[in-house]
Coordinates of N, CA and C in Angstrom, one line a residue:
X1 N 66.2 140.1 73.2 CA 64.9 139.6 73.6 C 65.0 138.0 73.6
X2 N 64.6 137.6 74.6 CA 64.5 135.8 74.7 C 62.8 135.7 73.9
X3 N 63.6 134.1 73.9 CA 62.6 133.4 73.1 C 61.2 132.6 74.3
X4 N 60.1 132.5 73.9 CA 59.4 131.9 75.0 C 60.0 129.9 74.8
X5 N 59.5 129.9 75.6 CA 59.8 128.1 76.2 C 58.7 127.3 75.3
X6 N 57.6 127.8 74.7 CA 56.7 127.3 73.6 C 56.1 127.8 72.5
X7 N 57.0 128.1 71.8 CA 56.4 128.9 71.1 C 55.8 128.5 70.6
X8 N 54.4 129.5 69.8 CA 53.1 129.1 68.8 C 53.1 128.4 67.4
X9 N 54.9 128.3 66.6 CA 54.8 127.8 65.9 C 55.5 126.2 66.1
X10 N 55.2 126.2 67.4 CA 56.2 124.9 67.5 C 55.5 123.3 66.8
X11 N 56.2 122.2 66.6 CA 55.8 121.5 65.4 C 54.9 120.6 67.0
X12 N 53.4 120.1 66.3 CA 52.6 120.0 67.2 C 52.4 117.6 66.7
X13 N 51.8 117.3 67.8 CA 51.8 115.5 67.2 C 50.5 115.3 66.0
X14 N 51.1 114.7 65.1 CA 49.7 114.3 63.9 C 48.9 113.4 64.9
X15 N 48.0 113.4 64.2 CA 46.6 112.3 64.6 C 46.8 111.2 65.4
X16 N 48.0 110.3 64.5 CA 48.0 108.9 64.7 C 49.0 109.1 66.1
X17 N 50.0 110.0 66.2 CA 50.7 110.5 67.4 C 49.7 110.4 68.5
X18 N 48.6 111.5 68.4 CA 47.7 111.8 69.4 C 47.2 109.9 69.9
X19 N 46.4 109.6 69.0 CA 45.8 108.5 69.3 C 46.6 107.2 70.0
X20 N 48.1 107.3 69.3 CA 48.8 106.0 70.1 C 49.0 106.9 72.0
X21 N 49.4 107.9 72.0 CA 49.6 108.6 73.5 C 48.1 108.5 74.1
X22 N 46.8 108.4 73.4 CA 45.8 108.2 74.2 C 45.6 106.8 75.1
X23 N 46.3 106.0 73.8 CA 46.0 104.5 74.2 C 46.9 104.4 75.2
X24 N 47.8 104.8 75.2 CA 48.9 104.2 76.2 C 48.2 105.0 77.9
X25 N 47.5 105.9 77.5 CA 47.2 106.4 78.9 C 46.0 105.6 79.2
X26 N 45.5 105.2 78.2 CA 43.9 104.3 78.9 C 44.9 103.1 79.6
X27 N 45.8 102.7 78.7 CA 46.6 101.7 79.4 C 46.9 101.8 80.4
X28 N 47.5 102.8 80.8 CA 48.7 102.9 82.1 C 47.2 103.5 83.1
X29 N 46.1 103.9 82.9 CA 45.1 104.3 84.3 C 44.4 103.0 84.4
X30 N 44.4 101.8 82.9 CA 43.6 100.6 83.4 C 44.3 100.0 84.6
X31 N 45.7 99.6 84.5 CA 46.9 99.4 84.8 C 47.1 99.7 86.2
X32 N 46.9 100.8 87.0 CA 46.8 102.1 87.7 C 45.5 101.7 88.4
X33 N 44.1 101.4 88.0 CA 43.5 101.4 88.9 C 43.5 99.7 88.9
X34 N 43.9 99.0 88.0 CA 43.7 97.4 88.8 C 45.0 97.1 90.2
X35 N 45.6 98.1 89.7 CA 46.9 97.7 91.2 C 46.3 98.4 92.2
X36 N 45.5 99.5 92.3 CA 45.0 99.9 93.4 C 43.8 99.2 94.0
X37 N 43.0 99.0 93.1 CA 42.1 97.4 93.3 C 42.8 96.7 94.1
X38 N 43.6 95.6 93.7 CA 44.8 94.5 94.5 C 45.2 95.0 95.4
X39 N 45.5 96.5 95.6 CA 46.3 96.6 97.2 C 45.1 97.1 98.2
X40 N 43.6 97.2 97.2 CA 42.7 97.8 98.8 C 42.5 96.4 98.9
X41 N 41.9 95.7 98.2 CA 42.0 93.7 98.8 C 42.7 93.2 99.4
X42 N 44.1 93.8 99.4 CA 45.3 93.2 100.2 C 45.0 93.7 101.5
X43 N 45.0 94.8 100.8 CA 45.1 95.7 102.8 C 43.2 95.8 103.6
X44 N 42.7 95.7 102.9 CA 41.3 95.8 103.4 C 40.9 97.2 103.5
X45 N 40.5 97.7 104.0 CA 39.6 99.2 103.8 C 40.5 100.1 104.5
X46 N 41.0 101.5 104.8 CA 41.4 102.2 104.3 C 42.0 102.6 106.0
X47 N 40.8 102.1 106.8 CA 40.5 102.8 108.4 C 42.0 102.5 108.9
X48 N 42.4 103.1 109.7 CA 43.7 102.3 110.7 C 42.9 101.2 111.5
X49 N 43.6 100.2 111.9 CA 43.8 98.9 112.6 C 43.6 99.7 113.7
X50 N 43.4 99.0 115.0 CA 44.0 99.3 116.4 C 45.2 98.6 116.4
X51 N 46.0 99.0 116.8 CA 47.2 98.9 117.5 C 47.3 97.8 118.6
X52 N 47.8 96.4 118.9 CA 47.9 95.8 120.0 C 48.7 96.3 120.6
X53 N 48.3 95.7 121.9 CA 48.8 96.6 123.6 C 48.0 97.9 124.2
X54 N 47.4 98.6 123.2 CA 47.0 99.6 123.6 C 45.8 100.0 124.3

């Protein structure tokens, strides 16, 4: 009989584990949305350009 891929007694993160992986994700989506800020500024709104020549 195999073993499952997670099992229920598996050793789970204490508190202070939980809370540093929170901060780091507020981090990395603050992070995440100010670079997507700076590239819709860069590039201006979202529409296609026309094409010269066309």
């Amino acid at each position: 009989m195999t073993h499952p891929q997670n099992p229920a007694g598996e050793a789970r993160p204490t508190p202070e584990q939980l809370n540093r992986i929170s901060a780091q994700l507020r981090d990395l989506n603050a992070a995440y949305k100010a670079a997507v800020a700076a590239s819709g500024k860069a590039q201006g709104d979202s529409t296609p350009s026309p094409k010269p020549g066309k």
